[in-house]
Amino acid sequence: MADGDSTRSVRAGRPAPEQYTPELPGPTFAAHFHLSGEATGPYTYGRDANPTWTLLEDAISELEGGGTTTVFSSGMAAVSAAMLSLVASGDTVVMPDDCYQTTRALRDRLESYGVRVRMAPTADDAQLALVEGARLVWLETPSNPGLDVCDIARIAAAAHDAGALVAVDNTLATPFGQRVLDLGADLAVASDTKSLTGHGDLLLGHVTARDPELAAAVRTWRKTVGAIPGPMEAWLAHRSLATLGLRLDRQTANALALATALRNDPLVTGLRYPGLASDPAHAVASRQMRRFGCVVSFTLPSRDVADRFLRALRLVGEATSFGSVHSTAERRARWGGDDVPPGFIRFSCGIEDADDLVADVLMALDAVR
Ligand SMILES: *Cc1c(COP(=O)(O)O)cnc(C)c1O
Protein backbone atom coordinates (compact mmCIF):
# COMPACT_ATOMS: atom_id res chain seq x y z
CA MET A 1 0.00 0.00 0.00
CA ALA A 2 1.29 3.47 -0.86
CA ASP A 3 2.00 5.85 2.02
CA GLY A 4 -0.70 8.38 2.85
CA ASP A 5 -0.42 12.12 2.23
CA SER A 6 0.91 13.16 5.63
CA THR A 7 3.32 10.23 5.78
CA ARG A 8 4.77 11.42 2.49
CA SER A 9 4.78 15.13 3.25
CA VAL A 10 6.48 14.77 6.63
CA ARG A 11 9.35 12.87 4.95
CA ALA A 12 9.39 14.46 1.51
CA GLY A 13 12.73 15.77 0.33
CA ARG A 14 14.55 15.00 3.59
CA PRO A 15 17.96 13.47 3.06
CA ALA A 16 18.79 9.92 4.14
CA PRO A 17 19.85 9.75 7.80
CA GLU A 18 23.49 10.46 8.37
CA GLN A 19 25.12 10.41 11.80
CA TYR A 20 25.27 13.85 13.49
CA THR A 21 23.43 15.73 10.73
CA PRO A 22 20.05 17.44 11.12
CA GLU A 23 16.89 15.93 9.64
CA LEU A 24 16.49 18.98 7.46
CA PRO A 25 19.76 20.79 6.79
CA GLY A 26 19.57 24.53 7.41
CA PRO A 27 19.49 27.07 4.59
CA THR A 28 22.62 27.30 2.50
CA PHE A 29 23.55 30.94 2.02
CA ALA A 30 25.92 31.11 -0.90
CA ALA A 31 26.35 33.27 -4.00
CA HIS A 32 29.04 30.91 -5.27
CA PHE A 33 30.46 27.53 -4.30
CA HIS A 34 34.04 26.23 -4.21
CA LEU A 35 34.63 25.20 -7.79
CA SER A 36 38.02 24.27 -9.15
CA GLY A 37 38.70 22.99 -12.64
CA GLU A 38 35.75 22.17 -14.87
CA ALA A 39 32.67 24.36 -14.35
CA THR A 40 30.22 21.50 -13.85
CA GLY A 41 27.51 21.28 -11.15
CA PRO A 42 25.50 20.47 -9.25
CA TYR A 43 26.43 23.66 -7.39
CA THR A 44 28.43 26.33 -9.15
CA TYR A 45 26.73 29.72 -8.90
CA GLY A 46 23.81 30.75 -6.69
CA ARG A 47 21.48 31.78 -9.53
CA ASP A 48 21.67 28.30 -11.11
CA ALA A 49 21.14 26.00 -8.15
CA ASN A 50 21.24 25.86 -4.37
CA PRO A 51 21.13 22.75 -2.13
CA THR A 52 18.24 24.20 -0.08
CA TRP A 53 16.17 24.57 -3.27
CA THR A 54 17.10 21.05 -4.33
CA LEU A 55 15.67 19.50 -1.17
CA LEU A 56 12.47 21.55 -1.48
CA GLU A 57 12.15 20.77 -5.18
CA ASP A 58 12.48 17.05 -4.52
CA ALA A 59 9.84 17.33 -1.80
CA ILE A 60 7.34 19.16 -4.04
CA SER A 61 7.95 16.68 -6.89
CA GLU A 62 7.13 13.88 -4.49
CA LEU A 63 3.84 15.57 -3.54
CA GLU A 64 2.96 16.32 -7.17
CA GLY A 65 3.44 12.64 -8.04
CA GLY A 66 6.75 12.74 -9.88
CA GLY A 67 8.53 14.97 -12.37
CA THR A 68 11.04 17.74 -11.91
CA THR A 69 10.21 20.85 -9.91
CA THR A 70 11.69 24.31 -10.27
CA VAL A 71 11.01 26.73 -7.43
CA PHE A 72 10.65 30.46 -8.01
CA SER A 73 10.65 33.65 -5.98
CA SER A 74 6.84 34.00 -6.22
CA GLY A 75 3.76 32.48 -7.79
CA MET A 76 3.86 35.02 -10.61
CA ALA A 77 7.51 34.19 -11.29
CA ALA A 78 6.38 30.57 -11.73
CA VAL A 79 3.33 31.48 -13.84
CA SER A 80 5.30 33.73 -16.15
CA ALA A 81 8.12 31.17 -16.42
CA ALA A 82 5.70 28.46 -17.53
CA MET A 83 3.96 30.80 -19.96
CA LEU A 84 6.94 32.64 -21.43
CA SER A 85 9.41 29.75 -21.65
CA LEU A 86 7.03 27.59 -23.70
CA VAL A 87 5.44 29.95 -26.19
CA ALA A 88 6.94 31.93 -29.04
CA SER A 89 5.81 34.52 -31.52
CA GLY A 90 3.01 33.13 -33.70
CA ASP A 91 1.80 30.65 -31.04
CA THR A 92 -1.66 30.69 -29.51
CA VAL A 93 -2.40 30.52 -25.76
CA VAL A 94 -5.83 29.70 -24.33
CA MET A 95 -6.50 31.27 -20.91
CA PRO A 96 -9.44 31.43 -18.52
CA ASP A 97 -11.01 34.90 -18.48
CA ASP A 98 -11.73 34.50 -14.76
CA CYS A 99 -8.31 33.39 -13.52
CA TYR A 100 -5.99 35.20 -11.13
CA GLN A 101 -5.91 38.77 -12.39
CA THR A 102 -2.13 39.16 -12.66
CA THR A 103 -2.01 36.01 -14.82
CA ARG A 104 -4.67 37.59 -17.06
CA ALA A 105 -2.56 40.75 -17.19
CA LEU A 106 0.12 38.72 -19.02
CA ARG A 107 -2.17 38.83 -22.05
CA ASP A 108 -0.93 42.25 -23.16
CA ARG A 109 2.69 41.19 -22.77
CA LEU A 110 2.12 37.98 -24.75
CA GLU A 111 0.32 39.87 -27.52
CA SER A 112 3.11 42.42 -27.70
CA TYR A 113 5.44 39.48 -28.43
CA GLY A 114 3.21 38.28 -31.26
CA VAL A 115 1.41 35.54 -29.32
CA ARG A 116 -2.33 35.18 -29.91
CA VAL A 117 -4.45 34.86 -26.75
CA ARG A 118 -7.95 33.37 -26.62
CA MET A 119 -10.06 33.51 -23.48
CA ALA A 120 -13.13 31.71 -22.14
CA PRO A 121 -14.58 31.14 -18.67
CA THR A 122 -13.57 28.26 -16.39
CA ALA A 123 -17.17 27.11 -15.81
CA ASP A 124 -18.75 24.50 -18.10
CA ASP A 125 -15.32 23.67 -19.60
CA ALA A 126 -15.80 26.62 -21.96
CA GLN A 127 -12.08 26.64 -22.86
CA LEU A 128 -12.63 23.30 -24.61
CA ALA A 129 -14.02 25.07 -27.67
CA LEU A 130 -10.78 27.07 -28.13
CA VAL A 131 -8.03 24.42 -28.04
CA GLU A 132 -7.69 23.80 -31.78
CA GLY A 133 -4.38 25.21 -33.03
CA ALA A 134 -3.20 26.24 -29.56
CA ARG A 135 0.35 25.73 -28.27
CA LEU A 136 -0.59 26.08 -24.59
CA VAL A 137 -3.89 25.71 -22.73
CA TRP A 138 -3.83 27.37 -19.31
CA LEU A 139 -6.32 26.20 -16.66
CA GLU A 140 -6.94 27.46 -13.14
CA THR A 141 -9.32 25.34 -11.11
CA PRO A 142 -10.91 26.14 -8.72
CA SER A 143 -10.61 29.65 -10.14
CA ASN A 144 -9.61 32.56 -7.95
CA PRO A 145 -11.76 34.28 -6.75
CA GLY A 146 -14.96 32.92 -8.36
CA LEU A 147 -14.39 29.25 -7.40
CA ASP A 148 -15.60 27.81 -10.68
CA VAL A 149 -14.21 24.39 -11.58
CA CYS A 150 -13.37 22.80 -14.92
CA ASP A 151 -12.76 19.14 -15.79
CA ILE A 152 -8.97 18.92 -16.08
CA ALA A 153 -8.84 15.41 -17.58
CA ARG A 154 -11.46 16.25 -20.20
CA ILE A 155 -9.84 19.49 -21.36
CA ALA A 156 -6.32 17.97 -21.21
CA ALA A 157 -7.38 15.08 -23.46
CA ALA A 158 -8.87 17.45 -26.04
CA ALA A 159 -5.88 19.78 -25.85
CA HIS A 160 -3.44 16.91 -26.36
CA ASP A 161 -5.46 15.67 -29.34
CA ALA A 162 -5.05 19.17 -30.77
CA GLY A 163 -1.28 19.10 -30.13
CA ALA A 164 -1.35 21.62 -27.28
CA LEU A 165 0.41 21.58 -23.92
CA VAL A 166 -1.64 21.95 -20.74
CA ALA A 167 -0.65 23.89 -17.62
CA VAL A 168 -2.80 24.03 -14.50
CA ASP A 169 -2.46 26.73 -11.87
CA ASN A 170 -3.07 24.54 -8.81
CA THR A 171 -2.55 27.25 -6.20
CA LEU A 172 -5.91 26.91 -4.50
CA ALA A 173 -6.08 23.12 -4.27
CA THR A 174 -2.38 22.20 -3.81
CA PRO A 175 -1.25 18.67 -4.80
CA PHE A 176 -3.13 17.33 -1.76
CA GLY A 177 -6.34 18.74 -3.22
CA GLN A 178 -5.78 17.47 -6.76
CA ARG A 179 -2.85 15.86 -8.56
CA VAL A 180 -3.01 17.73 -11.83
CA LEU A 181 -0.20 15.78 -13.55
CA ASP A 182 -2.12 12.54 -12.92
CA LEU A 183 -5.19 14.24 -14.41
CA GLY A 184 -3.27 14.87 -17.63
CA ALA A 185 -1.61 18.26 -17.24
CA ASP A 186 1.92 18.69 -18.59
CA LEU A 187 2.76 21.36 -16.03
CA ALA A 188 1.63 21.87 -12.46
CA VAL A 189 2.09 25.54 -11.54
CA ALA A 190 1.40 27.20 -8.21
CA SER A 191 1.82 30.15 -5.94
CA ASP A 192 3.18 28.48 -2.83
CA THR A 193 2.72 31.77 -1.03
CA LYS A 194 -0.79 30.47 -0.35
CA SER A 195 -1.92 27.05 0.90
CA LEU A 196 1.17 24.96 0.18
CA THR A 197 3.33 26.82 2.72
CA GLY A 198 0.32 28.16 4.63
CA HIS A 199 1.71 30.58 7.19
CA GLY A 200 1.40 33.88 5.35
CA ASP A 201 5.07 34.65 5.94
CA LEU A 202 6.78 34.08 2.59
CA LEU A 203 6.36 34.29 -1.19
CA LEU A 204 7.26 31.33 -3.39
CA GLY A 205 6.13 29.52 -6.53
CA HIS A 206 6.87 26.32 -8.41
CA VAL A 207 6.49 24.56 -11.73
CA THR A 208 6.58 20.76 -11.95
CA ALA A 209 6.81 18.84 -15.24
CA ARG A 210 7.34 15.15 -15.98
CA ASP A 211 8.72 15.74 -19.47
CA PRO A 212 12.46 16.46 -19.06
CA GLU A 213 12.51 18.92 -21.99
CA LEU A 214 9.67 20.99 -20.57
CA ALA A 215 11.26 20.93 -17.12
CA ALA A 216 14.60 22.03 -18.62
CA ALA A 217 12.98 24.93 -20.48
CA VAL A 218 11.41 26.20 -17.26
CA ARG A 219 14.70 25.77 -15.37
CA THR A 220 16.59 27.71 -18.02
CA TRP A 221 14.03 30.49 -17.82
CA ARG A 222 14.68 30.87 -14.08
CA LYS A 223 18.40 31.16 -14.70
CA THR A 224 17.82 33.68 -17.50
CA VAL A 225 15.51 36.05 -15.64
CA GLY A 226 16.93 35.32 -12.20
CA ALA A 227 13.54 34.83 -10.48
CA ILE A 228 15.12 32.81 -7.68
CA PRO A 229 13.85 32.27 -4.13
CA GLY A 230 16.03 33.13 -1.16
CA PRO A 231 17.45 30.11 0.69
CA MET A 232 15.65 31.16 3.89
CA GLU A 233 12.26 31.20 2.14
CA ALA A 234 12.97 27.84 0.55
CA TRP A 235 13.91 26.34 3.91
CA LEU A 236 10.83 27.77 5.67
CA ALA A 237 8.66 26.40 2.88
CA HIS A 238 10.16 22.94 3.25
CA ARG A 239 9.64 23.02 7.00
CA SER A 240 5.99 24.00 6.42
CA LEU A 241 5.30 21.05 4.11
CA ALA A 242 5.36 18.61 7.03
CA THR A 243 2.01 19.96 8.23
CA LEU A 244 0.34 20.32 4.83
CA GLY A 245 -2.09 17.42 5.32
CA LEU A 246 -2.99 18.49 8.87
CA ARG A 247 -3.53 22.08 7.83
CA LEU A 248 -5.60 21.28 4.77
CA ASP A 249 -7.78 18.76 6.58
CA ARG A 250 -8.65 21.35 9.22
CA GLN A 251 -9.00 24.22 6.74
CA THR A 252 -11.24 22.15 4.48
CA ALA A 253 -13.42 21.09 7.42
CA ASN A 254 -13.65 24.73 8.54
CA ALA A 255 -14.55 25.88 5.03
CA LEU A 256 -17.33 23.29 4.78
CA ALA A 257 -18.64 24.25 8.23
CA LEU A 258 -18.63 27.94 7.28
CA ALA A 259 -20.29 27.37 3.89
CA THR A 260 -22.93 25.17 5.53
CA ALA A 261 -23.65 27.84 8.15
CA LEU A 262 -23.99 30.55 5.48
CA ARG A 263 -26.21 28.52 3.15
CA ASN A 264 -29.53 29.83 4.38
CA ASP A 265 -28.47 33.21 5.73
CA PRO A 266 -30.75 35.91 4.26
CA LEU A 267 -27.88 38.42 4.01
CA VAL A 268 -25.72 36.08 1.91
CA THR A 269 -26.06 35.54 -1.85
CA GLY A 270 -23.84 33.86 -4.43
CA LEU A 271 -22.31 31.47 -1.89
CA ARG A 272 -19.63 29.28 -3.52
CA TYR A 273 -17.66 26.39 -2.09
CA PRO A 274 -16.90 23.40 -4.31
CA GLY A 275 -17.12 21.07 -1.29
CA LEU A 276 -20.75 21.98 -0.67
CA ALA A 277 -23.05 19.32 -2.16
CA SER A 278 -25.36 22.04 -3.51
CA ASP A 279 -22.55 23.97 -5.25
CA PRO A 280 -22.78 24.04 -9.08
CA ALA A 281 -19.14 22.85 -9.25
CA HIS A 282 -19.52 20.01 -6.74
CA ALA A 283 -20.04 17.16 -9.20
CA VAL A 284 -16.94 17.84 -11.30
CA ALA A 285 -14.90 18.89 -8.24
CA SER A 286 -15.72 15.58 -6.52
CA ARG A 287 -14.43 13.65 -9.51
CA GLN A 288 -10.99 15.26 -9.50
CA MET A 289 -10.40 16.73 -6.02
CA ARG A 290 -9.56 15.01 -2.77
CA ARG A 291 -9.81 18.17 -0.65
CA PHE A 292 -11.81 21.21 -1.71
CA GLY A 293 -9.59 23.93 -0.32
CA CYS A 294 -9.87 26.69 2.25
CA VAL A 295 -11.59 29.44 0.25
CA VAL A 296 -15.30 30.23 0.50
CA SER A 297 -16.79 33.14 -1.42
CA PHE A 298 -20.08 34.97 -1.00
CA THR A 299 -21.70 38.32 -1.61
CA LEU A 300 -23.13 40.76 0.93
CA PRO A 301 -25.72 43.36 -0.14
CA SER A 302 -23.34 46.32 -0.60
CA ARG A 303 -19.83 47.63 -0.24
CA ASP A 304 -20.81 49.29 3.03
CA VAL A 305 -22.31 46.12 4.54
CA ALA A 306 -19.26 44.13 3.45
CA ASP A 307 -16.83 46.65 4.98
CA ARG A 308 -18.75 46.73 8.24
CA PHE A 309 -18.91 42.91 8.30
CA LEU A 310 -15.13 42.68 7.88
CA ARG A 311 -14.54 45.19 10.68
CA ALA A 312 -16.90 43.32 13.02
CA LEU A 313 -14.97 40.04 12.75
CA ARG A 314 -12.90 39.25 15.85
CA LEU A 315 -10.91 36.19 14.73
CA VAL A 316 -10.49 36.95 11.05
CA GLY A 317 -7.94 39.43 9.74
CA GLU A 318 -8.85 41.70 6.85
CA ALA A 319 -6.13 40.86 4.36
CA THR A 320 -5.65 39.65 0.82
CA SER A 321 -4.13 36.29 -0.14
CA PHE A 322 -5.39 32.97 1.26
CA GLY A 323 -4.27 29.63 2.61
CA SER A 324 -2.77 30.77 5.90
CA VAL A 325 -3.29 29.02 9.23
CA HIS A 326 -4.92 32.31 10.26
CA SER A 327 -8.33 33.03 8.74
CA THR A 328 -8.44 36.11 6.54
CA ALA A 329 -11.10 37.77 4.43
CA GLU A 330 -11.39 40.70 2.08
CA ARG A 331 -13.78 42.61 -0.09
CA ARG A 332 -12.32 41.54 -3.38
CA ALA A 333 -13.67 44.43 -5.49
CA ARG A 334 -11.43 46.88 -3.64
CA TRP A 335 -8.62 45.86 -6.02
CA GLY A 336 -10.60 46.27 -9.26
CA GLY A 337 -9.83 43.84 -12.08
CA ASP A 338 -12.13 40.99 -11.02
CA ASP A 339 -15.68 40.66 -12.32
CA VAL A 340 -17.27 40.55 -8.85
CA PRO A 341 -20.00 42.60 -7.12
CA PRO A 342 -18.97 45.37 -4.64
CA GLY A 343 -20.03 43.22 -1.65
CA PHE A 344 -18.14 40.09 -2.78
CA ILE A 345 -16.13 38.51 0.06
CA ARG A 346 -13.27 36.08 -0.48
CA PHE A 347 -12.92 34.22 2.80
CA SER A 348 -9.91 32.04 3.58
CA CYS A 349 -10.41 29.57 6.43
CA GLY A 350 -7.49 29.00 8.78
CA ILE A 351 -7.02 26.28 11.38
CA GLU A 352 -9.00 27.87 14.22
CA ASP A 353 -11.67 25.68 15.85
CA ALA A 354 -14.63 25.45 13.50
CA ASP A 355 -17.18 26.40 16.17
CA ASP A 356 -15.27 29.57 17.05
CA LEU A 357 -14.82 30.57 13.43
CA VAL A 358 -18.45 30.01 12.48
CA ALA A 359 -19.67 31.80 15.62
CA ASP A 360 -17.44 34.78 14.81
CA VAL A 361 -18.80 35.05 11.26
CA LEU A 362 -22.42 34.76 12.41
CA MET A 363 -21.75 37.39 15.10
CA ALA A 364 -20.33 39.77 12.47
CA LEU A 365 -23.30 39.15 10.16
CA ASP A 366 -25.70 39.87 13.02
CA ALA A 367 -23.81 43.11 13.68
CA VAL A 368 -24.62 44.40 10.17
CA ARG A 369 -28.19 43.15 9.75
C1 LIG B 1 -1.67 34.49 -5.59
C2 LIG B 1 -1.84 33.75 -6.87
C3 LIG B 1 -0.87 33.80 -7.87
C4 LIG B 1 0.36 34.67 -7.75
O1 LIG B 1 1.18 34.28 -6.70
P1 LIG B 1 2.23 35.26 -5.96
O2 LIG B 1 2.94 34.33 -5.03
O3 LIG B 1 1.41 36.31 -5.27
O4 LIG B 1 3.10 35.84 -7.00
C5 LIG B 1 -1.07 33.05 -9.01
N1 LIG B 1 -2.16 32.28 -9.18
C6 LIG B 1 -3.12 32.21 -8.24
C7 LIG B 1 -4.32 31.36 -8.48
C8 LIG B 1 -3.00 32.94 -7.06
O5 LIG B 1 -3.97 32.89 -6.14
GROMACS .gro file of N, CA, C and O and ligand atoms in nm, residues 73-79 99-103 138 140 142-144 169-172 189-194 202-205 321-322 332 346, ligand 1:
model
  155
   73SER      N    1   1.075   3.266  -0.705
   73SER     CA    2   1.065   3.365  -0.598
   73SER      C    3   0.922   3.404  -0.564
   73SER      O    4   0.898   3.464  -0.460
   74SER      N    5   0.825   3.370  -0.651
   74SER     CA    6   0.684   3.400  -0.622
   74SER      C    7   0.598   3.316  -0.715
   74SER      O    8   0.649   3.255  -0.811
   75GLY      N    9   0.468   3.317  -0.688
   75GLY     CA   10   0.376   3.248  -0.779
   75GLY      C   11   0.381   3.307  -0.919
   75GLY      O   12   0.383   3.234  -1.018
   76MET      N   13   0.384   3.440  -0.928
   76MET     CA   14   0.386   3.502  -1.061
   76MET      C   15   0.516   3.474  -1.135
   76MET      O   16   0.517   3.465  -1.259
   77ALA      N   17   0.626   3.458  -1.062
   77ALA     CA   18   0.751   3.419  -1.129
   77ALA      C   19   0.734   3.280  -1.191
   77ALA      O   20   0.783   3.255  -1.302
   78ALA      N   21   0.662   3.192  -1.121
   78ALA     CA   22   0.638   3.057  -1.173
   78ALA      C   23   0.541   3.060  -1.291
   78ALA      O   24   0.563   2.995  -1.394
   79VAL      N   25   0.432   3.137  -1.276
   79VAL     CA   26   0.333   3.148  -1.384
   79VAL      C   27   0.398   3.203  -1.510
   79VAL      O   28   0.382   3.148  -1.620
   99CYS      N   29  -0.941   3.389  -1.437
   99CYS     CA   30  -0.831   3.339  -1.352
   99CYS      C   31  -0.770   3.454  -1.273
   99CYS      O   32  -0.813   3.570  -1.284
  100TYR      N   33  -0.669   3.422  -1.194
  100TYR     CA   34  -0.599   3.520  -1.113
  100TYR      C   35  -0.562   3.642  -1.199
  100TYR      O   36  -0.508   3.627  -1.308
  101GLN      N   37  -0.594   3.760  -1.149
  101GLN     CA   38  -0.591   3.877  -1.239
  101GLN      C   39  -0.451   3.913  -1.290
  101GLN      O   40  -0.438   3.966  -1.400
  102THR      N   41  -0.346   3.883  -1.216
  102THR     CA   42  -0.213   3.916  -1.266
  102THR      C   43  -0.171   3.818  -1.377
  102THR      O   44  -0.094   3.852  -1.467
  103THR      N   45  -0.223   3.695  -1.371
  103THR     CA   46  -0.201   3.601  -1.482
  103THR      C   47  -0.269   3.655  -1.608
  103THR      O   48  -0.210   3.657  -1.716
  138TRP      N   49  -0.405   2.703  -2.072
  138TRP     CA   50  -0.383   2.737  -1.931
  138TRP      C   51  -0.513   2.719  -1.854
  138TRP      O   52  -0.615   2.777  -1.892
  140GLU      N   53  -0.707   2.713  -1.457
  140GLU     CA   54  -0.694   2.746  -1.314
  140GLU      C   55  -0.822   2.698  -1.248
  140GLU      O   56  -0.930   2.754  -1.273
  142PRO      N   57  -0.987   2.512  -0.870
  142PRO     CA   58  -1.091   2.614  -0.872
  142PRO      C   59  -1.031   2.751  -0.902
  142PRO      O   60  -0.920   2.781  -0.861
  143SER      N   61  -1.111   2.833  -0.973
  143SER     CA   62  -1.061   2.965  -1.014
  143SER      C   63  -1.064   3.061  -0.896
  143SER      O   64  -1.147   3.049  -0.806
  144ASN      N   65  -0.972   3.155  -0.900
  144ASN     CA   66  -0.961   3.256  -0.795
  144ASN      C   67  -1.002   3.390  -0.852
  144ASN      O   68  -0.939   3.435  -0.947
  169ASP      N   69  -0.279   2.599  -1.308
  169ASP     CA   70  -0.246   2.673  -1.187
  169ASP      C   71  -0.322   2.607  -1.072
  169ASP      O   72  -0.444   2.618  -1.063
  170ASN      N   73  -0.247   2.536  -0.987
  170ASN     CA   74  -0.307   2.454  -0.881
  170ASN      C   75  -0.291   2.519  -0.744
  170ASN      O   76  -0.287   2.451  -0.642
  171THR      N   77  -0.279   2.652  -0.744
  171THR     CA   78  -0.255   2.725  -0.620
  171THR      C   79  -0.357   2.695  -0.513
  171THR      O   80  -0.325   2.666  -0.399
  172LEU      N   81  -0.486   2.701  -0.550
  172LEU     CA   82  -0.591   2.691  -0.450
  172LEU      C   83  -0.598   2.550  -0.391
  172LEU      O   84  -0.611   2.532  -0.270
  189VAL      N   85   0.154   2.422  -1.188
  189VAL     CA   86   0.209   2.554  -1.154
  189VAL      C   87   0.138   2.602  -1.028
  189VAL      O   88   0.019   2.576  -1.012
  190ALA      N   89   0.210   2.669  -0.939
  190ALA     CA   90   0.140   2.720  -0.821
  190ALA      C   91   0.212   2.837  -0.758
  190ALA      O   92   0.335   2.849  -0.766
  191SER      N   93   0.130   2.921  -0.691
  191SER     CA   94   0.182   3.015  -0.594
  191SER      C   95   0.185   2.941  -0.461
  191SER      O   96   0.080   2.909  -0.404
  192ASP      N   97   0.304   2.916  -0.412
  192ASP     CA   98   0.318   2.848  -0.283
  192ASP      C   99   0.317   2.947  -0.166
  192ASP      O  100   0.332   2.909  -0.050
  193THR      N  101   0.297   3.074  -0.201
  193THR     CA  102   0.272   3.177  -0.103
  193THR      C  103   0.145   3.144  -0.024
  193THR      O  104   0.130   3.185   0.090
  194LYS      N  105   0.056   3.071  -0.089
  194LYS     CA  106  -0.079   3.047  -0.035
  194LYS      C  107  -0.081   2.917   0.046
  194LYS      O  108  -0.009   2.904   0.142
  202LEU      N  109   0.578   3.409   0.366
  202LEU     CA  110   0.678   3.408   0.259
  202LEU      C  111   0.608   3.403   0.122
  202LEU      O  112   0.492   3.364   0.112
  203LEU      N  113   0.684   3.445   0.019
  203LEU     CA  114   0.636   3.429  -0.119
  203LEU      C  115   0.722   3.325  -0.189
  203LEU      O  116   0.845   3.321  -0.169
  204LEU      N  117   0.655   3.241  -0.270
  204LEU     CA  118   0.726   3.133  -0.339
  204LEU      C  119   0.635   3.079  -0.448
  204LEU      O  120   0.513   3.092  -0.440
  205GLY      N  121   0.694   3.019  -0.550
  205GLY     CA  122   0.613   2.952  -0.653
  205GLY      C  123   0.688   2.832  -0.706
  205GLY      O  124   0.808   2.816  -0.679
  321SER      N  125  -0.477   3.760  -0.013
  321SER     CA  126  -0.413   3.629  -0.014
  321SER      C  127  -0.503   3.527   0.056
  321SER      O  128  -0.612   3.560   0.105
  322PHE      N  129  -0.460   3.401   0.059
  322PHE     CA  130  -0.539   3.297   0.126
  322PHE      C  131  -0.448   3.179   0.157
  322PHE      O  132  -0.332   3.174   0.114
  332ARG      N  133  -1.322   4.172  -0.225
  332ARG     CA  134  -1.232   4.154  -0.338
  332ARG      C  135  -1.235   4.272  -0.436
  332ARG      O  136  -1.134   4.305  -0.498
  346ARG      N  137  -1.407   3.730  -0.037
  346ARG     CA  138  -1.327   3.608  -0.048
  346ARG      C  139  -1.277   3.576   0.092
  346ARG      O  140  -1.205   3.654   0.152
  370LIG     C1  141  -0.167   3.449  -0.559
  370LIG     C2  142  -0.184   3.375  -0.687
  370LIG     C3  143  -0.087   3.380  -0.787
  370LIG     C4  144   0.036   3.467  -0.775
  370LIG     O1  145   0.118   3.428  -0.670
  370LIG     P1  146   0.223   3.526  -0.596
  370LIG     O2  147   0.294   3.433  -0.503
  370LIG     O3  148   0.141   3.631  -0.527
  370LIG     O4  149   0.310   3.584  -0.700
  370LIG     C5  150  -0.107   3.305  -0.901
  370LIG     N1  151  -0.216   3.228  -0.918
  370LIG     C6  152  -0.312   3.221  -0.824
  370LIG     C7  153  -0.432   3.136  -0.848
  370LIG     C8  154  -0.300   3.294  -0.706
  370LIG     O5  155  -0.397   3.289  -0.614
   0.00000   0.00000   0.00000
